[in-house]
Amino acid sequence: MKYSDKEQRLICALHFEDFLRQEPAVTYRTLALHCFSRDLQNYLADNVRRCYNALEEGTPYRLTKEFDDLIEFPHGRTTREYMDDNYAGMIY
C-alpha cells in the first residue's frame, strides 16, 4: 500500500511497520485501537486520532497535503526519538 512519508514516520514511530502493507483503513483503525487501549496521550496518539477521524469523515483525502498536515511532529527530532517517545508513553 502507498503511504506518504509523514504517514510512514507516524506508523514506524508507533512500532507498526508491518502494517505498511495493509489497507490504510485497517492500519488507522488498528492504530486508533492501540492508542485507546493503552490510553496514550501524546502527539503520536493525537496524530492517529486526527487521521482516523479524517478517514471516517472522508475529508481530507489521504495522500494529499491537507491530510499530511494533520500529522505533526516536534521539530528537530529523528524518527528514532519519536519511537522512543512512544515506548516511554510520554504522557504530557
PDB file of C-alpha atoms in Angstrom:
ATOM      1  CA  MET A   1       0.000   0.000   0.000  1.00  0.00           C
ATOM      2  CA  LYS A   2       1.090   3.530  -0.564  1.00  0.00           C
ATOM      3  CA  TYR A   3       1.628   5.787   2.399  1.00  0.00           C
ATOM      4  CA  SER A   4       3.091   9.289   2.422  1.00  0.00           C
ATOM      5  CA  ASP A   5       6.433   9.931   4.107  1.00  0.00           C
ATOM      6  CA  LYS A   6       4.702  11.508   7.105  1.00  0.00           C
ATOM      7  CA  GLU A   7       2.322   8.566   7.439  1.00  0.00           C
ATOM      8  CA  GLN A   8       5.250   6.159   7.306  1.00  0.00           C
ATOM      9  CA  ARG A   9       7.065   8.101  10.036  1.00  0.00           C
ATOM     10  CA  LEU A  10       3.956   8.022  12.225  1.00  0.00           C
ATOM     11  CA  ILE A  11       3.339   4.309  11.708  1.00  0.00           C
ATOM     12  CA  CYS A  12       7.002   3.445  12.320  1.00  0.00           C
ATOM     13  CA  ALA A  13       7.138   5.638  15.427  1.00  0.00           C
ATOM     14  CA  LEU A  14       4.319   3.530  16.866  1.00  0.00           C
ATOM     15  CA  HIS A  15       6.205   0.316  16.002  1.00  0.00           C
ATOM     16  CA  PHE A  16       3.596  -0.837  13.485  1.00  0.00           C
ATOM     17  CA  GLU A  17       5.923  -1.149  10.479  1.00  0.00           C
ATOM     18  CA  ASP A  18       4.280  -4.416   9.407  1.00  0.00           C
ATOM     19  CA  PHE A  19       1.048  -2.517   8.823  1.00  0.00           C
ATOM     20  CA  LEU A  20       2.597  -0.569   5.938  1.00  0.00           C
ATOM     21  CA  ARG A  21       1.485  -3.486   3.757  1.00  0.00           C
ATOM     22  CA  GLN A  22      -2.145  -3.246   4.926  1.00  0.00           C
ATOM     23  CA  GLU A  23      -5.028  -1.150   3.657  1.00  0.00           C
ATOM     24  CA  PRO A  24      -4.961   2.316   5.266  1.00  0.00           C
ATOM     25  CA  ALA A  25      -8.410   1.832   6.829  1.00  0.00           C
ATOM     26  CA  VAL A  26      -7.158  -1.299   8.610  1.00  0.00           C
ATOM     27  CA  THR A  27      -3.922   0.380   9.678  1.00  0.00           C
ATOM     28  CA  TYR A  28      -5.527   3.513  11.103  1.00  0.00           C
ATOM     29  CA  ARG A  29      -8.268   1.561  12.884  1.00  0.00           C
ATOM     30  CA  THR A  30      -5.631  -0.685  14.465  1.00  0.00           C
ATOM     31  CA  LEU A  31      -3.540   2.322  15.483  1.00  0.00           C
ATOM     32  CA  ALA A  32      -6.578   4.077  16.953  1.00  0.00           C
ATOM     33  CA  LEU A  33      -7.495   0.989  18.988  1.00  0.00           C
ATOM     34  CA  HIS A  34      -3.872   0.653  20.126  1.00  0.00           C
ATOM     35  CA  CYS A  35      -3.767   4.267  21.322  1.00  0.00           C
ATOM     36  CA  PHE A  36      -7.155   3.932  23.047  1.00  0.00           C
ATOM     37  CA  SER A  37      -6.374   0.643  24.781  1.00  0.00           C
ATOM     38  CA  ARG A  38      -3.029   1.930  26.028  1.00  0.00           C
ATOM     39  CA  ASP A  39      -4.522   5.307  26.957  1.00  0.00           C
ATOM     40  CA  LEU A  40      -1.732   7.042  25.045  1.00  0.00           C
ATOM     41  CA  GLN A  41      -1.883  10.791  25.461  1.00  0.00           C
ATOM     42  CA  ASN A  42       0.922  12.162  23.366  1.00  0.00           C
ATOM     43  CA  TYR A  43       1.409  13.812  19.986  1.00  0.00           C
ATOM     44  CA  LEU A  44       1.593  10.412  18.253  1.00  0.00           C
ATOM     45  CA  ALA A  45      -1.841   9.443  19.578  1.00  0.00           C
ATOM     46  CA  ASP A  46      -3.202  12.877  18.632  1.00  0.00           C
ATOM     47  CA  ASN A  47      -1.919  12.366  15.082  1.00  0.00           C
ATOM     48  CA  VAL A  48      -3.587   8.960  14.865  1.00  0.00           C
ATOM     49  CA  ARG A  49      -6.898  10.315  16.143  1.00  0.00           C
ATOM     50  CA  ARG A  50      -6.888  13.180  13.628  1.00  0.00           C
ATOM     51  CA  CYS A  51      -6.042  10.848  10.727  1.00  0.00           C
ATOM     52  CA  TYR A  52      -8.564   8.200  11.750  1.00  0.00           C
ATOM     53  CA  ASN A  53     -11.316  10.799  12.085  1.00  0.00           C
ATOM     54  CA  ALA A  54     -10.440  12.241   8.674  1.00  0.00           C
ATOM     55  CA  LEU A  55     -10.683   8.778   7.120  1.00  0.00           C
ATOM     56  CA  GLU A  56     -14.047   8.191   8.784  1.00  0.00           C
ATOM     57  CA  GLU A  57     -15.388  11.568   7.620  1.00  0.00           C
ATOM     58  CA  GLY A  58     -13.880  11.278   4.145  1.00  0.00           C
ATOM     59  CA  THR A  59     -12.128  14.632   4.191  1.00  0.00           C
ATOM     60  CA  PRO A  60      -9.423  15.477   3.569  1.00  0.00           C
ATOM     61  CA  TYR A  61      -8.454  12.666   1.257  1.00  0.00           C
ATOM     62  CA  ARG A  62      -5.347  10.610   2.013  1.00  0.00           C
ATOM     63  CA  LEU A  63      -2.168  11.273   0.057  1.00  0.00           C
ATOM     64  CA  THR A  64      -2.907  14.981  -0.103  1.00  0.00           C
ATOM     65  CA  LYS A  65      -1.085  17.869   1.522  1.00  0.00           C
ATOM     66  CA  GLU A  66      -4.166  18.576   3.635  1.00  0.00           C
ATOM     67  CA  PHE A  67      -4.115  15.043   5.074  1.00  0.00           C
ATOM     68  CA  ASP A  68      -0.357  15.191   5.689  1.00  0.00           C
ATOM     69  CA  ASP A  69      -0.860  18.499   7.509  1.00  0.00           C
ATOM     70  CA  LEU A  70      -2.906  16.594  10.112  1.00  0.00           C
ATOM     71  CA  ILE A  71       0.301  14.799  11.130  1.00  0.00           C
ATOM     72  CA  GLU A  72       2.563  16.971  13.277  1.00  0.00           C
ATOM     73  CA  PHE A  73       5.911  16.091  14.788  1.00  0.00           C
ATOM     74  CA  PRO A  74       8.009  18.204  17.150  1.00  0.00           C
ATOM     75  CA  HIS A  75      10.733  19.883  15.137  1.00  0.00           C
ATOM     76  CA  GLY A  76      14.346  18.753  15.172  1.00  0.00           C
ATOM     77  CA  ARG A  77      13.789  15.153  16.209  1.00  0.00           C
ATOM     78  CA  THR A  78      14.558  11.879  14.489  1.00  0.00           C
ATOM     79  CA  THR A  79      12.118   9.046  13.845  1.00  0.00           C
ATOM     80  CA  ARG A  80      14.061   7.013  16.415  1.00  0.00           C
ATOM     81  CA  GLU A  81      13.328   9.678  19.039  1.00  0.00           C
ATOM     82  CA  TYR A  82       9.632   9.531  18.146  1.00  0.00           C
ATOM     83  CA  MET A  83       9.782   5.759  18.593  1.00  0.00           C
ATOM     84  CA  ASP A  84      11.420   6.220  21.995  1.00  0.00           C
ATOM     85  CA  ASP A  85       8.653   8.674  22.977  1.00  0.00           C
ATOM     86  CA  ASN A  86       6.029   6.084  22.130  1.00  0.00           C
ATOM     87  CA  TYR A  87       7.860   3.359  24.006  1.00  0.00           C
ATOM     88  CA  ALA A  88       8.090   5.546  27.095  1.00  0.00           C
ATOM     89  CA  GLY A  89       4.450   6.571  26.796  1.00  0.00           C
ATOM     90  CA  MET A  90       5.482  10.228  27.031  1.00  0.00           C
ATOM     91  CA  ILE A  91       2.343  11.376  28.824  1.00  0.00           C
ATOM     92  CA  TYR A  92       2.033  15.145  28.885  1.00  0.00           C
TER      93      TYR A  92
END
